[in-house]
CSV table of C-alpha atoms and ligand atoms in Angstrom, one decimal:
chain,number,residue,atom,x,y,z
J,1013,MET,CA,-28.4,-22.8,4.1
J,1014,GLN,CA,-28.9,-23.2,0.4
J,1015,LYS,CA,-29.6,-19.3,-0.1
J,1016,ALA,CA,-26.1,-19.0,1.8
J,1017,LEU,CA,-24.4,-21.3,-0.3
J,1018,ARG,CA,-25.7,-19.4,-3.4
J,1019,ILE,CA,-24.6,-16.0,-2.3
J,1020,LEU,CA,-21.1,-17.2,-1.2
J,1021,ALA,CA,-20.8,-18.9,-4.6
J,1022,ALA,CA,-22.2,-15.8,-6.5
J,1023,GLN,CA,-19.2,-13.9,-4.7
J,1024,GLY,CA,-16.7,-16.4,-6.1
J,1025,LEU,CA,-15.9,-17.6,-2.7
J,1026,LEU,CA,-16.9,-21.3,-3.2
J,1027,GLU,CA,-16.7,-23.5,-5.9
J,1028,SER,CA,-19.0,-26.8,-6.7
J,1029,ARG,CA,-17.5,-30.0,-8.1
J,1030,PRO,CA,-20.1,-32.2,-9.3
J,1031,GLY,CA,-20.4,-35.6,-7.4
J,1032,VAL,CA,-17.6,-34.6,-5.1
J,1033,GLY,CA,-18.8,-31.4,-3.0
J,1034,THR,CA,-18.5,-27.7,-2.3
J,1035,PHE,CA,-15.3,-26.2,-1.2
J,1036,VAL,CA,-13.9,-23.0,-0.3
J,1037,ARG,CA,-12.4,-21.5,-3.5
J,1038,ALA,CA,-8.3,-21.5,-3.5
J,1039,VAL,CA,-7.1,-17.9,-3.3
J,1040,ARG,CA,-5.2,-17.1,-6.5
J,1041,ALA,CA,-2.1,-15.0,-6.1
J,1042,VAL,CA,-2.9,-11.5,-7.4
J,1043,ARG,CA,-0.3,-9.7,-9.9
J,1044,ALA,CA,-0.6,-6.4,-11.1
J,1045,ASN,CA,-1.8,-6.3,-15.0
J,1046,ASP,CA,0.3,-4.5,-17.3
J,1047,PHE,CA,-2.3,-2.6,-19.6
J,1048,GLY,CA,0.3,-0.3,-20.9
J,1049,TRP,CA,-0.2,-1.6,-24.6
J,1050,GLN,CA,-3.7,-0.4,-24.5
J,1051,THR,CA,-2.1,3.6,-24.6
J,1052,ALA,CA,-0.6,2.8,-28.0
J,1053,ALA,CA,-3.8,0.7,-29.3
J,1054,LEU,CA,-6.2,3.6,-28.4
J,1055,GLY,CA,-4.1,6.7,-29.0
J,1056,ALA,CA,-5.3,10.2,-27.7
J,1057,PRO,CA,-9.2,10.6,-27.2
J,1058,ASN,CA,-10.7,12.5,-29.7
J,1059,HIS,CA,-12.7,14.2,-27.2
J,1060,ARG,CA,-12.6,15.5,-23.6
J,1061,ILE,CA,-13.4,12.4,-21.6
J,1062,PRO,CA,-15.7,13.9,-18.8
J,1063,HIS,CA,-15.3,12.8,-15.1
J,1064,LEU,CA,-18.1,11.2,-13.3
J,1065,PRO,CA,-20.7,14.3,-12.4
J,1066,ALA,CA,-21.5,14.5,-8.8
J,1067,ALA,CA,-25.1,13.8,-9.6
J,1068,LEU,CA,-24.1,10.2,-10.3
J,1069,GLN,CA,-21.8,9.6,-7.4
J,1070,PRO,CA,-23.1,7.8,-4.3
J,1071,ALA,CA,-23.5,9.9,-1.1
J,1072,PRO,CA,-21.4,8.8,1.9
J,1073,HIS,CA,-23.5,6.8,4.4
J,1074,ASP,CA,-25.5,9.1,6.8
J,1075,ALA,CA,-24.6,12.2,4.4
J,1076,LEU,CA,-27.6,14.6,3.3
J,1077,ALA,CA,-27.7,14.0,-0.5
J,1078,LEU,CA,-28.8,17.3,-2.0
J,1079,HIS,CA,-26.9,16.4,-5.2
J,1080,SER,CA,-28.9,13.5,-6.6
J,1081,GLY,CA,-31.0,14.2,-9.6
J,1082,TYR,CA,-33.5,11.3,-9.0
J,1083,PRO,CA,-36.4,11.5,-6.7
J,1084,ASP,CA,-36.5,9.7,-3.3
J,1085,ARG,CA,-38.3,6.5,-2.8
J,1086,GLU,CA,-41.3,8.1,-1.0
J,1087,LEU,CA,-42.0,10.1,-3.9
J,1088,LEU,CA,-42.4,7.2,-6.4
J,1089,PRO,CA,-45.6,5.2,-6.9
J,1090,GLU,CA,-44.3,2.1,-5.2
J,1091,ARG,CA,-47.4,0.3,-4.9
J,1092,LEU,CA,-48.3,0.5,-8.3
J,1093,VAL,CA,-44.7,0.0,-9.7
J,1094,ARG,CA,-44.9,-3.4,-7.9
J,1095,ALA,CA,-48.1,-4.5,-8.9
J,1096,ALA,CA,-47.4,-3.7,-12.4
J,1097,PHE,CA,-44.1,-5.7,-12.3
J,1098,THR,CA,-46.1,-8.8,-11.1
J,1099,ARG,CA,-48.5,-8.3,-14.1
J,1100,ALA,CA,-45.8,-7.6,-16.6
J,1101,ALA,CA,-44.2,-10.8,-15.5
J,1102,ARG,CA,-47.1,-12.9,-16.6
J,1103,THR,CA,-47.7,-11.2,-19.8
J,1104,GLU,CA,-44.3,-9.7,-21.2
J,1105,ALA,CA,-41.6,-12.0,-19.5
J,1106,LEU,CA,-40.8,-14.0,-22.5
J,1107,ILE,CA,-41.8,-11.5,-25.5
J,1108,ARG,CA,-39.5,-9.4,-27.7
J,1109,PRO,CA,-41.5,-6.1,-28.3
J,1110,PRO,CA,-41.6,-4.2,-31.8
J,1111,THR,CA,-38.5,-2.1,-32.1
J,1112,ALA,CA,-40.6,1.4,-32.1
J,1113,GLY,CA,-42.2,0.2,-28.8
J,1114,LEU,CA,-45.6,-1.3,-27.8
J,1115,PRO,CA,-48.1,0.3,-29.7
J,1116,ASP,CA,-50.3,1.3,-26.5
J,1117,LEU,CA,-47.5,2.9,-24.7
J,1118,ARG,CA,-46.7,4.8,-28.0
J,1119,SER,CA,-50.5,5.7,-28.0
J,1120,TRP,CA,-50.2,7.1,-24.4
J,1121,PHE,CA,-47.3,9.1,-25.2
J,1122,ALA,CA,-48.9,10.7,-28.2
J,1123,ALA,CA,-52.2,11.2,-26.5
J,1124,GLU,CA,-50.2,13.0,-23.5
J,1125,LEU,CA,-48.7,15.5,-26.2
J,1126,GLU,CA,-52.2,15.7,-27.9
J,1127,SER,CA,-53.8,16.9,-24.6
J,1128,ALA,CA,-51.5,20.1,-24.7
J,1129,THR,CA,-52.0,20.7,-28.5
J,1130,PRO,CA,-54.1,23.8,-29.2
J,1131,THR,CA,-56.7,23.6,-31.9
J,1132,GLY,CA,-55.5,24.4,-35.5
J,1133,ILE,CA,-52.4,22.4,-34.9
J,1134,THR,CA,-52.2,18.7,-36.2
J,1135,PRO,CA,-51.6,16.6,-33.0
J,1136,VAL,CA,-48.8,13.8,-33.4
J,1137,SER,CA,-49.8,10.2,-33.6
J,1138,PRO,CA,-48.5,7.0,-32.2
J,1139,GLY,CA,-46.8,6.2,-35.3
J,1140,ASP,CA,-44.5,9.5,-34.3
J,1141,VAL,CA,-43.5,8.0,-31.4
J,1142,VAL,CA,-40.3,5.8,-30.7
J,1143,ILE,CA,-39.8,4.1,-27.0
J,1144,ILE,CA,-36.3,4.3,-25.9
J,1145,PRO,CA,-34.3,3.1,-23.0
J,1146,GLY,CA,-34.2,6.2,-20.9
J,1147,SER,CA,-33.9,9.7,-22.3
J,1148,GLN,CA,-30.0,10.0,-21.5
J,1149,GLY,CA,-29.3,7.6,-24.6
J,1150,GLY,CA,-32.1,9.8,-26.5
J,1151,LEU,CA,-30.3,12.7,-26.3
J,1152,SER,CA,-27.1,10.8,-27.9
J,1153,THR,CA,-29.3,9.2,-30.4
J,1154,VAL,CA,-30.6,12.7,-31.4
J,1155,PHE,CA,-27.4,14.6,-31.4
J,1156,ARG,CA,-25.9,11.8,-33.5
J,1157,SER,CA,-28.9,11.5,-35.9
J,1158,LEU,CA,-29.9,15.2,-36.4
J,1159,VAL,CA,-26.5,17.2,-35.9
J,1160,GLY,CA,-23.3,14.8,-36.4
J,1161,ALA,CA,-19.8,15.0,-35.1
J,1162,GLY,CA,-18.0,18.3,-35.8
J,1163,ARG,CA,-21.3,20.3,-36.5
J,1164,PRO,CA,-22.7,23.1,-34.4
J,1165,LEU,CA,-25.5,22.4,-31.8
J,1166,LEU,CA,-26.9,25.2,-29.7
J,1167,MET,CA,-27.5,24.6,-26.0
J,1168,GLU,CA,-28.9,26.8,-23.2
J,1169,SER,CA,-26.1,27.6,-20.5
J,1170,PRO,CA,-26.3,26.4,-18.0
J,1171,THR,CA,-27.9,23.2,-18.9
J,1172,TYR,CA,-28.1,19.6,-18.0
J,1173,TRP,CA,-24.7,18.0,-17.4
J,1174,GLY,CA,-25.9,14.9,-19.2
J,1175,ALA,CA,-26.6,16.7,-22.7
J,1176,ILE,CA,-23.3,18.4,-22.3
J,1177,LEU,CA,-21.8,14.8,-21.7
J,1178,ALA,CA,-23.7,13.1,-24.7
J,1179,ALA,CA,-22.8,16.3,-26.9
J,1180,ALA,CA,-19.3,15.6,-26.2
J,1181,GLN,CA,-19.5,11.8,-26.6
J,1182,VAL,CA,-21.0,12.5,-30.1
J,1183,GLY,CA,-18.5,15.0,-31.0
J,1184,VAL,CA,-20.9,17.7,-31.8
J,1185,HIS,CA,-19.5,21.5,-31.4
J,1186,VAL,CA,-21.6,23.0,-28.5
J,1187,ILE,CA,-22.3,26.6,-28.8
J,1188,PRO,CA,-24.0,27.9,-25.5
J,1189,VAL,CA,-26.7,30.5,-25.4
J,1190,PRO,CA,-27.3,32.3,-22.1
J,1191,SER,CA,-30.4,31.3,-20.1
J,1192,GLY,CA,-31.7,32.5,-16.8
J,1193,SER,CA,-34.9,32.0,-14.7
J,1194,GLY,CA,-37.1,32.9,-17.8
J,1195,GLY,CA,-35.5,30.5,-20.2
J,1196,PRO,CA,-33.2,31.6,-23.1
J,1197,ASP,CA,-32.6,34.9,-24.4
J,1198,PRO,CA,-34.4,34.8,-27.8
J,1199,ASP,CA,-32.2,37.6,-29.4
J,1200,ALA,CA,-29.0,35.7,-28.3
J,1201,LEU,CA,-30.7,32.7,-29.9
J,1202,SER,CA,-31.3,34.1,-33.1
J,1203,ARG,CA,-27.6,35.5,-33.4
J,1204,ALA,CA,-26.4,32.1,-32.1
J,1205,PHE,CA,-28.3,30.7,-35.4
J,1206,GLU,CA,-27.2,33.1,-37.6
J,1207,GLN,CA,-23.6,33.3,-36.6
J,1208,SER,CA,-23.1,29.5,-36.5
J,1209,GLY,CA,-25.4,28.0,-39.0
J,1210,ALA,CA,-26.5,25.5,-36.5
J,1211,ARG,CA,-29.6,23.6,-37.4
J,1212,ALA,CA,-30.6,22.3,-33.9
J,1213,PHE,CA,-31.2,23.9,-30.2
J,1214,TYR,CA,-31.3,21.7,-27.1
J,1215,ALA,CA,-33.6,23.2,-24.5
J,1216,GLN,CA,-35.7,22.3,-21.4
J,1217,PRO,CA,-38.8,24.6,-21.5
J,1218,SER,CA,-40.6,23.2,-18.5
J,1219,PHE,CA,-38.8,23.3,-15.0
J,1220,ALA,CA,-35.3,23.2,-16.7
J,1221,SER,CA,-32.4,21.5,-14.8
J,1222,PRO,CA,-30.7,23.4,-13.3
J,1223,THR,CA,-32.4,26.7,-13.2
J,1224,GLY,CA,-36.1,25.8,-12.9
J,1225,ALA,CA,-37.0,28.0,-15.9
J,1226,LEU,CA,-40.7,27.3,-17.3
J,1227,TRP,CA,-40.9,29.4,-20.5
J,1228,THR,CA,-43.9,31.6,-21.2
J,1229,ARG,CA,-46.3,30.8,-24.2
J,1230,ALA,CA,-44.9,34.1,-25.7
J,1231,LEU,CA,-41.3,32.7,-25.4
J,1232,ALA,CA,-42.3,29.5,-26.7
J,1233,ASP,CA,-43.9,31.1,-30.0
J,1234,GLN,CA,-40.9,33.1,-30.4
J,1235,VAL,CA,-38.5,29.9,-30.3
J,1236,VAL,CA,-40.5,28.1,-32.4
J,1237,GLU,CA,-40.5,30.9,-35.0
J,1238,THR,CA,-37.0,31.2,-34.7
J,1239,VAL,CA,-36.2,27.5,-35.5
J,1240,ARG,CA,-38.5,27.8,-38.5
J,1241,ARG,CA,-36.9,30.7,-39.9
J,1242,HIS,CA,-33.6,28.9,-39.5
J,1243,GLY,CA,-35.2,25.5,-41.0
J,1244,ALA,CA,-33.7,24.1,-37.7
J,1245,PHE,CA,-34.8,21.6,-35.1
J,1246,LEU,CA,-35.8,22.2,-31.5
J,1247,ILE,CA,-34.7,19.3,-29.1
J,1248,GLU,CA,-37.0,19.6,-26.4
J,1249,ASP,CA,-36.0,17.6,-23.1
J,1250,ASP,CA,-39.3,17.3,-21.1
J,1251,VAL,CA,-37.9,15.2,-18.2
J,1252,ALA,CA,-39.6,17.1,-15.3
J,1253,HIS,CA,-43.2,17.1,-16.9
J,1254,ASP,CA,-44.4,15.3,-14.0
J,1255,PHE,CA,-42.8,17.5,-11.5
J,1256,GLY,CA,-45.0,20.6,-11.9
J,1257,ILE,CA,-45.5,22.4,-8.3
J,1258,THR,CA,-47.3,25.8,-8.5
J,1259,ALA,CA,-47.4,25.5,-12.5
J,1260,ASP,CA,-48.2,22.8,-15.1
J,1261,PRO,CA,-45.7,21.8,-17.9
J,1262,ARG,CA,-45.8,23.7,-21.4
J,1263,PRO,CA,-44.5,21.2,-23.7
J,1264,VAL,CA,-43.3,23.6,-26.9
J,1265,ALA,CA,-43.8,20.3,-29.3
J,1266,ALA,CA,-47.6,20.9,-29.1
J,1267,LEU,CA,-47.3,24.3,-30.8
J,1268,ASP,CA,-45.5,22.5,-33.9
J,1269,ASP,CA,-46.6,20.3,-36.5
J,1270,ALA,CA,-44.0,20.9,-39.0
J,1271,GLY,CA,-41.5,18.5,-37.3
J,1272,HIS,CA,-39.3,21.4,-36.0
J,1273,VAL,CA,-39.6,20.1,-32.5
J,1274,VAL,CA,-38.2,16.7,-31.5
J,1275,TYR,CA,-39.6,15.7,-28.0
J,1276,LEU,CA,-38.3,13.6,-25.3
J,1277,ARG,CA,-40.3,12.6,-22.4
J,1278,SER,CA,-38.9,10.1,-19.6
J,1279,LEU,CA,-40.6,8.2,-17.2
J,1280,SER,CA,-37.7,7.1,-15.3
J,1281,LYS,CA,-37.6,9.9,-12.7
J,1282,SER,CA,-41.6,9.7,-12.2
J,1283,VAL,CA,-42.5,6.0,-12.3
J,1284,SER,CA,-39.1,4.6,-11.0
J,1285,PRO,CA,-35.5,4.7,-11.9
J,1286,ALA,CA,-35.6,1.0,-12.2
J,1287,VAL,CA,-38.2,1.4,-15.2
J,1288,ARG,CA,-35.9,3.2,-17.4
J,1289,VAL,CA,-38.2,4.1,-20.4
J,1290,ALA,CA,-38.9,7.4,-22.2
J,1291,GLY,CA,-40.9,8.2,-25.2
J,1292,LEU,CA,-39.3,10.2,-28.3
J,1293,ILE,CA,-41.6,12.0,-30.7
J,1294,ALA,CA,-40.2,13.2,-33.9
J,1295,ARG,CA,-42.1,13.6,-37.4
J,1296,GLY,CA,-40.8,13.2,-40.9
J,1297,PRO,CA,-37.6,11.8,-41.9
J,1298,ALA,CA,-36.0,13.0,-38.6
J,1299,ARG,CA,-38.0,10.0,-37.0
J,1300,LYS,CA,-36.5,7.6,-39.7
J,1301,ARG,CA,-33.0,8.5,-38.8
J,1302,ILE,CA,-33.7,8.5,-35.2
J,1303,LEU,CA,-35.2,4.9,-35.2
J,1304,ALA,CA,-32.7,3.7,-37.4
J,1305,ASP,CA,-29.9,4.7,-34.7
J,1306,THR,CA,-31.9,3.6,-31.7
J,1307,GLN,CA,-32.0,0.0,-33.6
J,1308,ALA,CA,-28.5,0.3,-34.3
J,1309,ASP,CA,-27.8,1.2,-30.7
J,1310,SER,CA,-30.3,-1.0,-28.7
J,1311,MET,CA,-32.7,-2.7,-31.1
J,1312,TYR,CA,-35.4,-2.5,-28.8
J,1313,VAL,CA,-36.5,-1.8,-25.1
J,1314,SER,CA,-37.2,-4.6,-22.7
J,1315,GLY,CA,-41.0,-5.2,-23.0
J,1316,VAL,CA,-41.3,-6.0,-19.3
J,1317,LEU,CA,-40.3,-2.5,-18.7
J,1318,GLN,CA,-42.8,-0.9,-21.0
J,1319,ALA,CA,-45.7,-2.8,-19.9
J,1320,VAL,CA,-44.7,-1.6,-16.3
J,1321,ALA,CA,-44.5,1.8,-17.3
J,1322,LEU,CA,-47.7,1.7,-19.3
J,1323,ASP,CA,-49.4,-0.1,-16.6
J,1324,VAL,CA,-48.5,2.6,-13.9
J,1325,VAL,CA,-49.4,5.7,-15.8
J,1326,THR,CA,-52.8,4.2,-16.9
J,1327,GLN,CA,-54.0,3.3,-13.5
J,1328,PRO,CA,-56.4,6.0,-12.1
J,1329,ALA,CA,-54.4,6.1,-8.7
J,1330,TRP,CA,-51.5,7.5,-11.0
J,1331,ARG,CA,-53.3,10.8,-11.2
J,1332,THR,CA,-54.0,10.7,-7.4
J,1333,HIS,CA,-50.2,10.1,-6.9
J,1334,LEU,CA,-49.1,12.9,-9.0
J,1335,ARG,CA,-51.4,15.3,-7.0
J,1336,ARG,CA,-49.8,14.1,-3.7
J,1337,LEU,CA,-46.4,14.3,-5.4
J,1338,ARG,CA,-47.1,18.0,-6.4
J,1339,GLN,CA,-47.8,18.9,-2.5
J,1340,GLN,CA,-44.8,16.8,-1.3
J,1341,LEU,CA,-42.5,18.7,-3.8
J,1342,LYS,CA,-44.1,22.0,-2.7
J,1343,SER,CA,-43.4,21.3,1.1
J,1344,ARG,CA,-40.1,20.2,0.5
J,1345,ARG,CA,-39.1,23.2,-1.8
J,1346,ASP,CA,-40.5,25.4,0.8
J,1347,LEU,CA,-38.4,24.0,3.5
J,1348,LEU,CA,-35.3,24.0,1.6
J,1349,VAL,CA,-35.9,27.8,0.6
J,1350,ALA,CA,-36.8,28.7,4.3
J,1351,SER,CA,-33.8,26.8,5.6
J,1352,LEU,CA,-31.2,28.6,3.4
J,1353,ARG,CA,-32.9,31.8,4.1
J,1354,GLU,CA,-32.5,31.3,7.7
J,1355,HIS,CA,-29.0,29.3,8.0
J,1356,ALA,CA,-27.0,30.0,4.7
J,1357,PRO,CA,-28.2,33.6,3.6
J,1358,ASP,CA,-25.0,33.6,1.2
J,1359,ALA,CA,-26.5,30.5,-0.8
J,1360,ARG,CA,-29.3,32.6,-2.8
J,1361,PRO,CA,-31.7,30.8,-4.8
J,1362,HIS,CA,-31.9,32.1,-8.2
J,1363,THR,CA,-35.7,31.7,-8.2
J,1364,VAL,CA,-38.2,29.8,-6.5
J,1365,PRO,CA,-39.0,27.3,-9.1
J,1366,GLN,CA,-42.4,26.5,-10.2
J,1367,GLY,CA,-41.8,22.8,-10.7
J,1368,GLY,CA,-38.8,20.5,-11.0
J,1369,LEU,CA,-36.6,18.9,-8.2
J,1370,ASN,CA,-34.0,21.4,-7.4
J,1371,LEU,CA,-33.0,25.1,-6.3
J,1372,TRP,CA,-30.1,26.5,-8.3
J,1373,ALA,CA,-28.3,28.9,-5.6
J,1374,ARG,CA,-25.7,31.4,-6.4
J,1375,LEU,CA,-22.8,31.8,-4.0
J,1376,PRO,CA,-20.5,34.7,-3.4
J,1377,ASP,CA,-18.1,35.1,-6.2
J,1378,ALA,CA,-15.2,35.1,-3.9
J,1379,VAL,CA,-15.7,31.4,-2.8
J,1380,ASP,CA,-13.6,28.8,-3.9
J,1381,LEU,CA,-16.5,26.4,-5.1
J,1382,GLU,CA,-14.5,23.0,-5.1
J,1383,ARG,CA,-13.6,23.8,-1.5
J,1384,VAL,CA,-17.0,24.5,-0.5
J,1385,VAL,CA,-18.2,21.3,-2.2
J,1386,ARG,CA,-15.5,19.4,-0.3
J,1387,GLU,CA,-16.1,20.8,3.0
J,1388,CYS,CA,-19.8,20.3,2.7
J,1389,THR,CA,-19.2,16.8,1.8
J,1390,SER,CA,-16.9,16.1,4.9
J,1391,ALA,CA,-19.6,17.7,7.2
J,1392,GLY,CA,-22.0,15.2,6.0
J,1393,VAL,CA,-23.9,17.3,3.3
J,1394,VAL,CA,-23.4,16.5,-0.4
J,1395,VAL,CA,-24.2,19.5,-2.9
J,1396,GLY,CA,-24.0,19.6,-6.6
J,1397,PRO,CA,-21.2,21.7,-8.0
J,1398,GLY,CA,-22.5,24.4,-10.4
J,1399,ASN,CA,-19.9,24.3,-12.8
J,1400,GLU,CA,-20.9,20.7,-14.2
J,1401,TRP,CA,-23.9,22.6,-15.8
J,1402,PHE,CA,-22.2,25.0,-17.9
J,1403,PRO,CA,-21.2,24.1,-21.4
J,1404,ALA,CA,-18.7,26.8,-21.6
J,1405,GLU,CA,-17.0,28.7,-18.5
J,1406,PRO,CA,-19.3,29.4,-15.5
J,1407,THR,CA,-20.6,32.7,-15.2
J,1408,GLY,CA,-20.7,32.8,-11.5
J,1409,GLN,CA,-20.4,30.2,-8.5
J,1410,PHE,CA,-23.5,28.0,-8.3
J,1411,VAL,CA,-24.6,25.1,-6.3
J,1412,ARG,CA,-27.7,22.7,-7.4
J,1413,LEU,CA,-29.6,21.6,-4.3
J,1414,SER,CA,-32.2,19.0,-4.7
J,1415,TYR,CA,-35.4,18.7,-2.3
J,1416,ALA,CA,-36.5,15.6,-3.7
J,1417,GLY,CA,-33.9,13.4,-2.1
J,1418,PRO,CA,-33.9,11.3,1.2
J,1419,ASN,CA,-34.5,12.9,4.6
J,1420,PRO,CA,-36.2,16.3,4.0
J,1421,GLY,CA,-36.3,16.8,7.8
J,1422,ALA,CA,-32.6,17.4,7.7
J,1423,PHE,CA,-32.8,20.2,5.5
J,1424,PRO,CA,-32.6,23.1,8.2
J,1425,ASP,CA,-29.3,21.0,9.5
J,1426,GLY,CA,-27.9,20.8,6.0
J,1427,ALA,CA,-28.6,24.5,5.5
J,1428,ARG,CA,-26.6,25.2,8.7
J,1429,VAL,CA,-23.6,23.2,7.5
J,1430,ILE,CA,-23.8,25.1,4.1
J,1431,GLY,CA,-24.0,28.2,5.9
J,1432,GLN,CA,-20.8,27.7,8.2
J,1433,VAL,CA,-18.9,26.4,5.4
J,1434,LEU,CA,-19.6,29.7,3.4
J,1435,ALA,CA,-19.1,31.8,6.4
J,1436,ARG,CA,-15.5,30.3,6.7
J,1437,SER,CA,-14.8,30.6,3.0
J,1438,GLY,CA,-16.0,34.6,2.7
Q,2443,PLP,C1,-32.6,17.0,-18.0
Q,2443,PLP,C2,-32.4,15.5,-17.8
Q,2443,PLP,N1,-32.7,15.2,-19.0
Q,2443,PLP,C3,-32.6,13.6,-19.0
Q,2443,PLP,C4,-32.0,13.0,-18.2
Q,2443,PLP,C5,-31.9,11.5,-18.3
Q,2443,PLP,O1,-33.1,10.8,-17.7
Q,2443,PLP,P1,-33.3,9.3,-18.0
Q,2443,PLP,O2,-32.1,8.6,-18.7
Q,2443,PLP,O3,-33.4,8.5,-16.6
Q,2443,PLP,O4,-34.6,9.3,-18.9
Q,2443,PLP,C6,-31.9,13.6,-16.9
Q,2443,PLP,C7,-31.5,12.8,-15.8
Q,2443,PLP,O5,-31.1,13.3,-14.8
Q,2443,PLP,C8,-32.2,15.0,-16.9
Q,2443,PLP,O6,-31.9,15.4,-15.7
């Protein structure tokens, strides 16, 4: 009874008058507000206001969600996360952590990168790490601190829509660099640096979203050499670090000790979307600028979330979880690839990715992408429209299909729907 009253009160349906009783709240007359004055106060926006990307839109009930960027609950270390929250509530619930993050979590991020560092290169130290509330905000921070409004930033094309969004929000001038299943074209990258005078390049060397690309060591060396030659930064987004399937991630930051690579590693996809914690690693004055920006923006990250993240990734069972996750992602990926081959041969995965959470599939040039996406949604299959991943004009018709969402058993049916919609559009 008390719980029901609390819920109704929270919904604004009840009001309590102390000493008198609890009453149904009187319904107020609703009139349309006039916000017209804001048009004059705000003026025209100084950058394009992007619409909500498909990946953030909820799927209709019962639909097969092939559009989401976050893994399904069955792929998360649920038991570890729940136990970690219980422990963190006891130790961290009333404490304000240091602005750069809990020292032990910073040490963990540094040790992870150190484990990939070849001999001869000075590894990062915990003092180079800043804990941030998710890597999405970290992208805005880095673009703002290291590039700045109106200045050029090179980006792979296609690339993560959230990076395109963060760049638009900060007002940096994006210069696309063509990228495919093997990563960016190093000659095009060199030319783009020369022509634009850019001092930064945003990229995802391990299992890029959306292409799934994993850079070879030779490409990583070439890119590090290019950024060195141009006195520039590589902004490395290693969001898919924990999602290797048939290969391991290869952090490029491990190959640099001169402060050229600024590295972001998120835990919110692999630990839990409720534990929105990421590590940002930068050396030299760049780190000072980044820390100043994060302090102005969010001051510090909740110590409870940091303690939970640290607790989960330092349990022996975390490694067991990651090994199982590899198998789960492999069978989901293979099932989706086989389902498309059988039922939607016109949706051609550009490659079978060695890691990550999604396929990047090309559709015939003649199809109307918006219509395909709309018709698939009406038939209960939500796909990510590829044009959201291009910082400039799309170079083809693509869809991004996640194999990490709920209900993988429905992949064959989902592919059948995509095949039928494409057959009607062809
Ligand atoms: C490539 C990439 N980078 C960064 C992010 C942001 O992740 P988070 O803010 O949860 O750390 C995402 C999320 O979809 C992503 O796909």
